[in-house]
JSON list of C-alpha atoms in Angstrom, two decimals:
[
{"chain": "H", "resi": 1, "resn": "UNK", "atom": "CA", "xyz": [38.67, 70.47, 70.36]},
{"chain": "H", "resi": 2, "resn": "UNK", "atom": "CA", "xyz": [34.76, 70.19, 71.34]},
{"chain": "H", "resi": 3, "resn": "UNK", "atom": "CA", "xyz": [33.78, 72.88, 71.81]},
{"chain": "H", "resi": 4, "resn": "UNK", "atom": "CA", "xyz": [30.91, 72.65, 74.29]},
{"chain": "H", "resi": 5, "resn": "UNK", "atom": "CA", "xyz": [29.28, 75.80, 76.00]},
{"chain": "H", "resi": 6, "resn": "UNK", "atom": "CA", "xyz": [31.44, 75.33, 78.80]},
{"chain": "H", "resi": 7, "resn": "UNK", "atom": "CA", "xyz": [34.03, 76.27, 76.25]},
{"chain": "H", "resi": 8, "resn": "UNK", "atom": "CA", "xyz": [32.68, 79.22, 74.91]},
{"chain": "H", "resi": 9, "resn": "UNK", "atom": "CA", "xyz": [31.02, 80.21, 78.49]},
{"chain": "H", "resi": 10, "resn": "UNK", "atom": "CA", "xyz": [35.17, 81.23, 78.63]},
{"chain": "H", "resi": 11, "resn": "UNK", "atom": "CA", "xyz": [35.95, 82.34, 75.42]},
{"chain": "H", "resi": 12, "resn": "UNK", "atom": "CA", "xyz": [33.21, 84.87, 75.96]},
{"chain": "H", "resi": 13, "resn": "UNK", "atom": "CA", "xyz": [35.02, 85.23, 79.21]},
{"chain": "H", "resi": 14, "resn": "UNK", "atom": "CA", "xyz": [38.58, 85.65, 78.15]},
{"chain": "H", "resi": 15, "resn": "UNK", "atom": "CA", "xyz": [37.47, 87.85, 75.02]},
{"chain": "H", "resi": 16, "resn": "UNK", "atom": "CA", "xyz": [35.04, 90.94, 77.53]},
{"chain": "H", "resi": 17, "resn": "UNK", "atom": "CA", "xyz": [38.15, 90.57, 79.82]},
{"chain": "H", "resi": 18, "resn": "UNK", "atom": "CA", "xyz": [41.18, 91.40, 77.62]},
{"chain": "H", "resi": 19, "resn": "UNK", "atom": "CA", "xyz": [39.00, 94.19, 75.21]},
{"chain": "H", "resi": 20, "resn": "UNK", "atom": "CA", "xyz": [36.81, 95.51, 77.99]},
{"chain": "H", "resi": 21, "resn": "UNK", "atom": "CA", "xyz": [35.82, 98.80, 77.29]},
{"chain": "H", "resi": 22, "resn": "UNK", "atom": "CA", "xyz": [35.88, 97.83, 73.63]},
{"chain": "H", "resi": 23, "resn": "UNK", "atom": "CA", "xyz": [34.58, 101.02, 71.54]},
{"chain": "H", "resi": 24, "resn": "UNK", "atom": "CA", "xyz": [34.23, 101.92, 67.51]},
{"chain": "H", "resi": 25, "resn": "UNK", "atom": "CA", "xyz": [37.27, 103.52, 66.31]},
{"chain": "H", "resi": 26, "resn": "UNK", "atom": "CA", "xyz": [34.74, 105.65, 63.91]},
{"chain": "H", "resi": 27, "resn": "UNK", "atom": "CA", "xyz": [34.65, 108.97, 65.66]},
{"chain": "H", "resi": 28, "resn": "UNK", "atom": "CA", "xyz": [31.24, 110.46, 65.35]},
{"chain": "H", "resi": 29, "resn": "UNK", "atom": "CA", "xyz": [29.30, 112.67, 68.07]},
{"chain": "H", "resi": 30, "resn": "UNK", "atom": "CA", "xyz": [25.50, 111.07, 66.03]},
{"chain": "H", "resi": 31, "resn": "UNK", "atom": "CA", "xyz": [23.58, 108.98, 64.65]},
{"chain": "H", "resi": 32, "resn": "UNK", "atom": "CA", "xyz": [24.23, 109.96, 61.80]},
{"chain": "H", "resi": 33, "resn": "UNK", "atom": "CA", "xyz": [26.84, 111.01, 61.12]},
{"chain": "H", "resi": 34, "resn": "UNK", "atom": "CA", "xyz": [27.69, 107.35, 62.15]},
{"chain": "H", "resi": 35, "resn": "UNK", "atom": "CA", "xyz": [25.64, 106.15, 59.88]},
{"chain": "H", "resi": 36, "resn": "UNK", "atom": "CA", "xyz": [27.11, 108.14, 57.68]},
{"chain": "H", "resi": 37, "resn": "UNK", "atom": "CA", "xyz": [30.69, 106.81, 58.94]},
{"chain": "H", "resi": 38, "resn": "UNK", "atom": "CA", "xyz": [29.69, 102.68, 58.22]},
{"chain": "H", "resi": 39, "resn": "UNK", "atom": "CA", "xyz": [28.80, 103.30, 54.60]},
{"chain": "H", "resi": 40, "resn": "UNK", "atom": "CA", "xyz": [31.63, 105.36, 53.80]},
{"chain": "H", "resi": 41, "resn": "UNK", "atom": "CA", "xyz": [33.89, 102.20, 55.42]},
{"chain": "H", "resi": 42, "resn": "UNK", "atom": "CA", "xyz": [32.75, 99.56, 53.14]},
{"chain": "H", "resi": 43, "resn": "UNK", "atom": "CA", "xyz": [35.75, 97.51, 51.62]},
{"chain": "H", "resi": 44, "resn": "UNK", "atom": "CA", "xyz": [38.18, 100.81, 53.63]},
{"chain": "H", "resi": 45, "resn": "UNK", "atom": "CA", "xyz": [40.01, 101.62, 57.38]},
{"chain": "H", "resi": 46, "resn": "UNK", "atom": "CA", "xyz": [38.08, 103.24, 59.59]},
{"chain": "H", "resi": 47, "resn": "UNK", "atom": "CA", "xyz": [41.33, 105.08, 60.32]},
{"chain": "H", "resi": 48, "resn": "UNK", "atom": "CA", "xyz": [40.48, 106.55, 56.17]},
{"chain": "H", "resi": 49, "resn": "UNK", "atom": "CA", "xyz": [37.01, 106.85, 57.41]},
{"chain": "H", "resi": 50, "resn": "UNK", "atom": "CA", "xyz": [37.97, 108.81, 59.70]},
{"chain": "H", "resi": 51, "resn": "UNK", "atom": "CA", "xyz": [40.39, 111.09, 58.21]},
{"chain": "H", "resi": 52, "resn": "UNK", "atom": "CA", "xyz": [37.44, 111.43, 55.70]},
{"chain": "H", "resi": 53, "resn": "UNK", "atom": "CA", "xyz": [34.58, 112.87, 57.35]},
{"chain": "H", "resi": 54, "resn": "UNK", "atom": "CA", "xyz": [36.89, 115.33, 59.52]},
{"chain": "H", "resi": 55, "resn": "UNK", "atom": "CA", "xyz": [36.52, 117.13, 56.35]},
{"chain": "H", "resi": 56, "resn": "UNK", "atom": "CA", "xyz": [33.11, 116.20, 55.39]},
{"chain": "H", "resi": 57, "resn": "UNK", "atom": "CA", "xyz": [31.11, 116.43, 58.08]},
{"chain": "H", "resi": 58, "resn": "UNK", "atom": "CA", "xyz": [32.65, 120.34, 58.51]},
{"chain": "H", "resi": 59, "resn": "UNK", "atom": "CA", "xyz": [30.82, 121.20, 55.60]},
{"chain": "H", "resi": 60, "resn": "UNK", "atom": "CA", "xyz": [28.16, 118.89, 56.48]},
{"chain": "H", "resi": 61, "resn": "UNK", "atom": "CA", "xyz": [26.90, 118.80, 59.64]},
{"chain": "H", "resi": 62, "resn": "UNK", "atom": "CA", "xyz": [23.66, 116.82, 59.22]},
{"chain": "H", "resi": 63, "resn": "UNK", "atom": "CA", "xyz": [21.11, 115.52, 56.16]},
{"chain": "H", "resi": 64, "resn": "UNK", "atom": "CA", "xyz": [20.29, 118.91, 54.23]},
{"chain": "H", "resi": 65, "resn": "UNK", "atom": "CA", "xyz": [23.68, 119.89, 54.31]},
{"chain": "H", "resi": 66, "resn": "UNK", "atom": "CA", "xyz": [24.98, 116.88, 52.98]},
{"chain": "H", "resi": 67, "resn": "UNK", "atom": "CA", "xyz": [22.24, 116.82, 50.52]},
{"chain": "H", "resi": 68, "resn": "UNK", "atom": "CA", "xyz": [22.63, 120.78, 49.47]},
{"chain": "H", "resi": 69, "resn": "UNK", "atom": "CA", "xyz": [26.24, 119.50, 48.93]},
{"chain": "H", "resi": 70, "resn": "UNK", "atom": "CA", "xyz": [25.40, 117.68, 45.52]},
{"chain": "H", "resi": 71, "resn": "UNK", "atom": "CA", "xyz": [27.14, 114.20, 44.12]},
{"chain": "H", "resi": 72, "resn": "UNK", "atom": "CA", "xyz": [29.90, 116.24, 42.64]},
{"chain": "H", "resi": 73, "resn": "UNK", "atom": "CA", "xyz": [31.10, 117.96, 46.03]},
{"chain": "H", "resi": 74, "resn": "UNK", "atom": "CA", "xyz": [30.25, 115.12, 48.10]},
{"chain": "H", "resi": 75, "resn": "UNK", "atom": "CA", "xyz": [32.25, 112.54, 45.52]},
{"chain": "H", "resi": 76, "resn": "UNK", "atom": "CA", "xyz": [35.18, 114.85, 45.90]},
{"chain": "H", "resi": 77, "resn": "UNK", "atom": "CA", "xyz": [35.43, 114.25, 49.38]},
{"chain": "H", "resi": 78, "resn": "UNK", "atom": "CA", "xyz": [34.60, 110.79, 49.57]},
{"chain": "H", "resi": 79, "resn": "UNK", "atom": "CA", "xyz": [37.21, 110.03, 47.43]},
{"chain": "H", "resi": 80, "resn": "UNK", "atom": "CA", "xyz": [39.41, 108.60, 49.27]},
{"chain": "H", "resi": 81, "resn": "UNK", "atom": "CA", "xyz": [36.83, 106.15, 50.71]},
{"chain": "H", "resi": 82, "resn": "UNK", "atom": "CA", "xyz": [37.39, 104.34, 47.58]},
{"chain": "H", "resi": 83, "resn": "UNK", "atom": "CA", "xyz": [33.59, 102.80, 45.43]},
{"chain": "H", "resi": 84, "resn": "UNK", "atom": "CA", "xyz": [32.73, 106.83, 46.07]},
{"chain": "H", "resi": 85, "resn": "UNK", "atom": "CA", "xyz": [30.91, 106.95, 43.11]},
{"chain": "H", "resi": 86, "resn": "UNK", "atom": "CA", "xyz": [28.27, 104.28, 44.44]},
{"chain": "H", "resi": 87, "resn": "UNK", "atom": "CA", "xyz": [28.58, 105.62, 48.01]},
{"chain": "H", "resi": 88, "resn": "UNK", "atom": "CA", "xyz": [27.93, 108.79, 46.90]},
{"chain": "H", "resi": 89, "resn": "UNK", "atom": "CA", "xyz": [24.84, 108.48, 44.71]},
{"chain": "H", "resi": 90, "resn": "UNK", "atom": "CA", "xyz": [23.04, 105.78, 48.21]},
{"chain": "H", "resi": 91, "resn": "UNK", "atom": "CA", "xyz": [24.38, 108.86, 51.37]},
{"chain": "H", "resi": 92, "resn": "UNK", "atom": "CA", "xyz": [22.58, 111.70, 48.93]},
{"chain": "H", "resi": 93, "resn": "UNK", "atom": "CA", "xyz": [19.31, 108.71, 48.85]},
{"chain": "H", "resi": 94, "resn": "UNK", "atom": "CA", "xyz": [19.15, 108.38, 51.99]},
{"chain": "H", "resi": 95, "resn": "UNK", "atom": "CA", "xyz": [19.80, 112.10, 53.27]},
{"chain": "H", "resi": 96, "resn": "UNK", "atom": "CA", "xyz": [16.54, 112.34, 51.50]},
{"chain": "H", "resi": 97, "resn": "UNK", "atom": "CA", "xyz": [15.13, 110.31, 52.56]},
{"chain": "H", "resi": 98, "resn": "UNK", "atom": "CA", "xyz": [15.93, 111.34, 55.75]},
{"chain": "H", "resi": 99, "resn": "UNK", "atom": "CA", "xyz": [14.90, 114.69, 55.46]},
{"chain": "H", "resi": 100, "resn": "UNK", "atom": "CA", "xyz": [11.40, 113.94, 53.32]},
{"chain": "H", "resi": 101, "resn": "UNK", "atom": "CA", "xyz": [9.97, 111.83, 56.16]},
{"chain": "H", "resi": 102, "resn": "UNK", "atom": "CA", "xyz": [11.95, 111.51, 59.66]},
{"chain": "H", "resi": 103, "resn": "UNK", "atom": "CA", "xyz": [12.86, 115.08, 59.71]},
{"chain": "H", "resi": 104, "resn": "UNK", "atom": "CA", "xyz": [16.24, 114.72, 59.50]},
{"chain": "H", "resi": 105, "resn": "UNK", "atom": "CA", "xyz": [16.57, 112.05, 62.07]},
{"chain": "H", "resi": 106, "resn": "UNK", "atom": "CA", "xyz": [18.00, 108.63, 61.90]},
{"chain": "H", "resi": 107, "resn": "UNK", "atom": "CA", "xyz": [15.38, 106.49, 62.98]},
{"chain": "H", "resi": 108, "resn": "UNK", "atom": "CA", "xyz": [15.69, 103.95, 65.53]},
{"chain": "H", "resi": 109, "resn": "UNK", "atom": "CA", "xyz": [13.75, 101.07, 64.05]},
{"chain": "H", "resi": 110, "resn": "UNK", "atom": "CA", "xyz": [16.30, 98.71, 62.47]},
{"chain": "H", "resi": 111, "resn": "UNK", "atom": "CA", "xyz": [13.08, 97.84, 59.65]},
{"chain": "H", "resi": 112, "resn": "UNK", "atom": "CA", "xyz": [13.45, 101.41, 58.42]},
{"chain": "H", "resi": 113, "resn": "UNK", "atom": "CA", "xyz": [17.08, 101.57, 58.56]},
{"chain": "H", "resi": 114, "resn": "UNK", "atom": "CA", "xyz": [17.61, 98.82, 56.48]},
{"chain": "H", "resi": 115, "resn": "UNK", "atom": "CA", "xyz": [15.36, 100.28, 53.23]},
{"chain": "H", "resi": 116, "resn": "UNK", "atom": "CA", "xyz": [18.04, 102.63, 54.15]},
{"chain": "H", "resi": 117, "resn": "UNK", "atom": "CA", "xyz": [19.73, 103.44, 50.62]},
{"chain": "H", "resi": 118, "resn": "UNK", "atom": "CA", "xyz": [23.33, 101.52, 51.04]},
{"chain": "H", "resi": 119, "resn": "UNK", "atom": "CA", "xyz": [22.07, 100.70, 54.75]},
{"chain": "H", "resi": 120, "resn": "UNK", "atom": "CA", "xyz": [22.69, 96.64, 54.29]},
{"chain": "H", "resi": 121, "resn": "UNK", "atom": "CA", "xyz": [21.38, 94.29, 57.74]},
{"chain": "H", "resi": 122, "resn": "UNK", "atom": "CA", "xyz": [25.33, 94.81, 59.21]},
{"chain": "H", "resi": 123, "resn": "UNK", "atom": "CA", "xyz": [25.18, 99.11, 59.06]},
{"chain": "H", "resi": 124, "resn": "UNK", "atom": "CA", "xyz": [21.66, 98.26, 59.98]},
{"chain": "H", "resi": 125, "resn": "UNK", "atom": "CA", "xyz": [23.51, 96.30, 63.72]},
{"chain": "H", "resi": 126, "resn": "UNK", "atom": "CA", "xyz": [25.49, 98.90, 63.98]},
{"chain": "H", "resi": 127, "resn": "UNK", "atom": "CA", "xyz": [23.73, 102.07, 64.46]},
{"chain": "H", "resi": 128, "resn": "UNK", "atom": "CA", "xyz": [21.01, 100.17, 67.16]},
{"chain": "H", "resi": 129, "resn": "UNK", "atom": "CA", "xyz": [23.53, 99.13, 68.49]},
{"chain": "H", "resi": 130, "resn": "UNK", "atom": "CA", "xyz": [26.04, 101.95, 69.33]},
{"chain": "H", "resi": 131, "resn": "UNK", "atom": "CA", "xyz": [23.60, 105.47, 68.15]},
{"chain": "H", "resi": 132, "resn": "UNK", "atom": "CA", "xyz": [20.57, 104.28, 70.13]},
{"chain": "H", "resi": 133, "resn": "UNK", "atom": "CA", "xyz": [21.96, 101.68, 72.78]},
{"chain": "H", "resi": 134, "resn": "UNK", "atom": "CA", "xyz": [19.37, 98.05, 72.00]},
{"chain": "H", "resi": 135, "resn": "UNK", "atom": "CA", "xyz": [20.76, 94.77, 72.07]},
{"chain": "H", "resi": 136, "resn": "UNK", "atom": "CA", "xyz": [22.25, 93.92, 67.75]},
{"chain": "H", "resi": 137, "resn": "UNK", "atom": "CA", "xyz": [25.47, 91.88, 66.70]},
{"chain": "H", "resi": 138, "resn": "UNK", "atom": "CA", "xyz": [27.20, 93.24, 63.64]},
{"chain": "H", "resi": 139, "resn": "UNK", "atom": "CA", "xyz": [29.37, 91.12, 61.15]},
{"chain": "H", "resi": 140, "resn": "UNK", "atom": "CA", "xyz": [31.55, 92.24, 59.52]},
{"chain": "H", "resi": 141, "resn": "UNK", "atom": "CA", "xyz": [34.73, 90.12, 57.60]},
{"chain": "H", "resi": 142, "resn": "UNK", "atom": "CA", "xyz": [36.38, 90.10, 61.41]},
{"chain": "H", "resi": 143, "resn": "UNK", "atom": "CA", "xyz": [32.86, 88.77, 63.22]},
{"chain": "H", "resi": 144, "resn": "UNK", "atom": "CA", "xyz": [31.93, 86.65, 60.86]},
{"chain": "H", "resi": 145, "resn": "UNK", "atom": "CA", "xyz": [35.98, 84.70, 60.59]},
{"chain": "H", "resi": 146, "resn": "UNK", "atom": "CA", "xyz": [36.63, 85.37, 64.27]},
{"chain": "H", "resi": 147, "resn": "UNK", "atom": "CA", "xyz": [33.32, 84.35, 65.26]},
{"chain": "H", "resi": 148, "resn": "UNK", "atom": "CA", "xyz": [33.91, 80.28, 63.06]},
{"chain": "H", "resi": 149, "resn": "UNK", "atom": "CA", "xyz": [37.56, 80.11, 64.40]},
{"chain": "H", "resi": 150, "resn": "UNK", "atom": "CA", "xyz": [36.51, 79.56, 67.69]},
{"chain": "H", "resi": 151, "resn": "UNK", "atom": "CA", "xyz": [33.49, 78.52, 66.14]},
{"chain": "H", "resi": 152, "resn": "UNK", "atom": "CA", "xyz": [31.34, 80.76, 68.41]},
{"chain": "H", "resi": 153, "resn": "UNK", "atom": "CA", "xyz": [29.56, 80.25, 66.03]},
{"chain": "H", "resi": 154, "resn": "UNK", "atom": "CA", "xyz": [29.84, 78.82, 62.88]},
{"chain": "H", "resi": 155, "resn": "UNK", "atom": "CA", "xyz": [27.78, 79.54, 59.33]},
{"chain": "H", "resi": 156, "resn": "UNK", "atom": "CA", "xyz": [29.19, 80.35, 55.51]},
{"chain": "H", "resi": 157, "resn": "UNK", "atom": "CA", "xyz": [26.58, 83.55, 55.77]},
{"chain": "H", "resi": 158, "resn": "UNK", "atom": "CA", "xyz": [26.81, 86.45, 57.88]},
{"chain": "H", "resi": 159, "resn": "UNK", "atom": "CA", "xyz": [23.38, 86.55, 58.79]},
{"chain": "H", "resi": 160, "resn": "UNK", "atom": "CA", "xyz": [23.96, 82.76, 59.65]},
{"chain": "H", "resi": 161, "resn": "UNK", "atom": "CA", "xyz": [26.92, 83.53, 61.78]},
{"chain": "H", "resi": 162, "resn": "UNK", "atom": "CA", "xyz": [25.06, 86.53, 63.54]},
{"chain": "H", "resi": 163, "resn": "UNK", "atom": "CA", "xyz": [21.89, 84.22, 64.27]},
{"chain": "H", "resi": 164, "resn": "UNK", "atom": "CA", "xyz": [24.92, 81.74, 65.48]},
{"chain": "H", "resi": 165, "resn": "UNK", "atom": "CA", "xyz": [26.46, 85.14, 67.80]},
{"chain": "H", "resi": 166, "resn": "UNK", "atom": "CA", "xyz": [22.94, 85.73, 69.19]},
{"chain": "H", "resi": 167, "resn": "UNK", "atom": "CA", "xyz": [21.96, 82.24, 69.67]},
{"chain": "H", "resi": 168, "resn": "UNK", "atom": "CA", "xyz": [25.20, 81.91, 71.73]},
{"chain": "H", "resi": 169, "resn": "UNK", "atom": "CA", "xyz": [25.27, 84.98, 73.71]},
{"chain": "H", "resi": 170, "resn": "UNK", "atom": "CA", "xyz": [23.39, 86.35, 76.44]},
{"chain": "H", "resi": 171, "resn": "UNK", "atom": "CA", "xyz": [21.46, 89.21, 75.30]},
{"chain": "H", "resi": 172, "resn": "UNK", "atom": "CA", "xyz": [23.27, 92.40, 77.20]},
{"chain": "H", "resi": 173, "resn": "UNK", "atom": "CA", "xyz": [26.55, 91.39, 75.66]},
{"chain": "H", "resi": 174, "resn": "UNK", "atom": "CA", "xyz": [25.65, 91.70, 71.98]},
{"chain": "H", "resi": 175, "resn": "UNK", "atom": "CA", "xyz": [26.88, 94.38, 71.21]},
{"chain": "H", "resi": 176, "resn": "UNK", "atom": "CA", "xyz": [30.00, 94.28, 73.15]},
{"chain": "H", "resi": 177, "resn": "UNK", "atom": "CA", "xyz": [30.64, 92.06, 71.60]},
{"chain": "H", "resi": 178, "resn": "UNK", "atom": "CA", "xyz": [30.73, 92.48, 69.07]},
{"chain": "H", "resi": 179, "resn": "UNK", "atom": "CA", "xyz": [33.66, 94.69, 69.74]},
{"chain": "H", "resi": 180, "resn": "UNK", "atom": "CA", "xyz": [35.04, 92.15, 70.71]},
{"chain": "H", "resi": 181, "resn": "UNK", "atom": "CA", "xyz": [35.12, 90.85, 68.75]},
{"chain": "H", "resi": 182, "resn": "UNK", "atom": "CA", "xyz": [36.88, 92.54, 65.64]},
{"chain": "H", "resi": 183, "resn": "UNK", "atom": "CA", "xyz": [39.37, 94.77, 67.81]},
{"chain": "H", "resi": 184, "resn": "UNK", "atom": "CA", "xyz": [40.29, 90.34, 68.25]},
{"chain": "H", "resi": 185, "resn": "UNK", "atom": "CA", "xyz": [40.49, 89.75, 64.70]},
{"chain": "H", "resi": 186, "resn": "UNK", "atom": "CA", "xyz": [42.64, 93.12, 64.23]},
{"chain": "H", "resi": 187, "resn": "UNK", "atom": "CA", "xyz": [44.87, 92.91, 66.85]},
{"chain": "H", "resi": 188, "resn": "UNK", "atom": "CA", "xyz": [46.01, 88.79, 66.67]},
{"chain": "H", "resi": 189, "resn": "UNK", "atom": "CA", "xyz": [43.19, 86.71, 64.85]},
{"chain": "H", "resi": 190, "resn": "UNK", "atom": "CA", "xyz": [43.95, 88.26, 61.74]},
{"chain": "H", "resi": 191, "resn": "UNK", "atom": "CA", "xyz": [42.87, 86.81, 58.53]},
{"chain": "H", "resi": 192, "resn": "UNK", "atom": "CA", "xyz": [46.20, 85.50, 56.78]},
{"chain": "H", "resi": 193, "resn": "UNK", "atom": "CA", "xyz": [48.68, 85.03, 59.10]},
{"chain": "H", "resi": 194, "resn": "UNK", "atom": "CA", "xyz": [47.32, 84.80, 62.97]},
{"chain": "H", "resi": 195, "resn": "UNK", "atom": "CA", "xyz": [48.76, 85.20, 66.06]},
{"chain": "H", "resi": 196, "resn": "UNK", "atom": "CA", "xyz": [48.20, 82.43, 67.44]},
{"chain": "H", "resi": 197, "resn": "UNK", "atom": "CA", "xyz": [50.58, 82.08, 69.96]},
{"chain": "H", "resi": 198, "resn": "UNK", "atom": "CA", "xyz": [50.61, 85.34, 72.07]},
{"chain": "H", "resi": 199, "resn": "UNK", "atom": "CA", "xyz": [46.25, 84.45, 71.74]},
{"chain": "H", "resi": 200, "resn": "UNK", "atom": "CA", "xyz": [45.14, 84.72, 75.48]},
{"chain": "H", "resi": 201, "resn": "UNK", "atom": "CA", "xyz": [42.21, 82.38, 73.32]},
{"chain": "H", "resi": 202, "resn": "UNK", "atom": "CA", "xyz": [45.41, 79.37, 73.02]},
{"chain": "H", "resi": 203, "resn": "UNK", "atom": "CA", "xyz": [44.16, 77.31, 75.03]},
{"chain": "H", "resi": 204, "resn": "UNK", "atom": "CA", "xyz": [40.09, 77.54, 74.01]},
{"chain": "H", "resi": 205, "resn": "UNK", "atom": "CA", "xyz": [39.68, 77.82, 70.14]},
{"chain": "H", "resi": 206, "resn": "UNK", "atom": "CA", "xyz": [39.35, 74.77, 68.09]},
{"chain": "H", "resi": 207, "resn": "UNK", "atom": "CA", "xyz": [41.75, 76.52, 65.16]},
{"chain": "H", "resi": 208, "resn": "UNK", "atom": "CA", "xyz": [45.04, 77.81, 67.57]},
{"chain": "H", "resi": 209, "resn": "UNK", "atom": "CA", "xyz": [48.35, 77.19, 66.06]},
{"chain": "H", "resi": 210, "resn": "UNK", "atom": "CA", "xyz": [49.80, 74.21, 68.38]},
{"chain": "H", "resi": 211, "resn": "UNK", "atom": "CA", "xyz": [51.64, 75.53, 71.06]},
{"chain": "H", "resi": 212, "resn": "UNK", "atom": "CA", "xyz": [55.34, 75.62, 70.24]},
{"chain": "H", "resi": 213, "resn": "UNK", "atom": "CA", "xyz": [57.02, 72.84, 71.70]},
{"chain": "H", "resi": 214, "resn": "UNK", "atom": "CA", "xyz": [60.86, 73.41, 73.67]},
{"chain": "H", "resi": 215, "resn": "UNK", "atom": "CA", "xyz": [63.54, 71.50, 72.18]}
]
């Protein structure tokens, strides 16, 4: 299948209808909590992060309180997320910068977000789109996989896929499309065993398994 502009438009139409209203699974109340939750989500499920942050934010709801925890206590609170040694160090270093340079607030500037310890391009894009409502496409493992399988955007790196998606998707749909692709990757277009026969995109997906033939 040659994926044309028309096919990409149909892919996006289907995704937008199937996953209308899709939102992050992470639970947060403000940009600070979202930033910390996304930092904790590396190599960890959102469900597990939500369990950890429920305890964490009850004790440390802002950057100053997070700093006051100190490293040993913070590590104890986030141990369930994995990689907790490095995550705790990055979180405290980030909170130090937030308190020193931004009055404890999370900056709404993409470049400033990327300068925070432990905050990469994906995390900065999530915060930009979700917390501040600005057009951005964060490419995680689900977005990367689904975009390549659909040939909505083809690339060998997350940045290549991000640029491809930005070119293929109308700017006003960037933030929404990020959630559509994540939910599709989690529910149907799974890494090892994609559920192609159940997929509403099967007819417009170049990677889909062929429909089963009747005997």
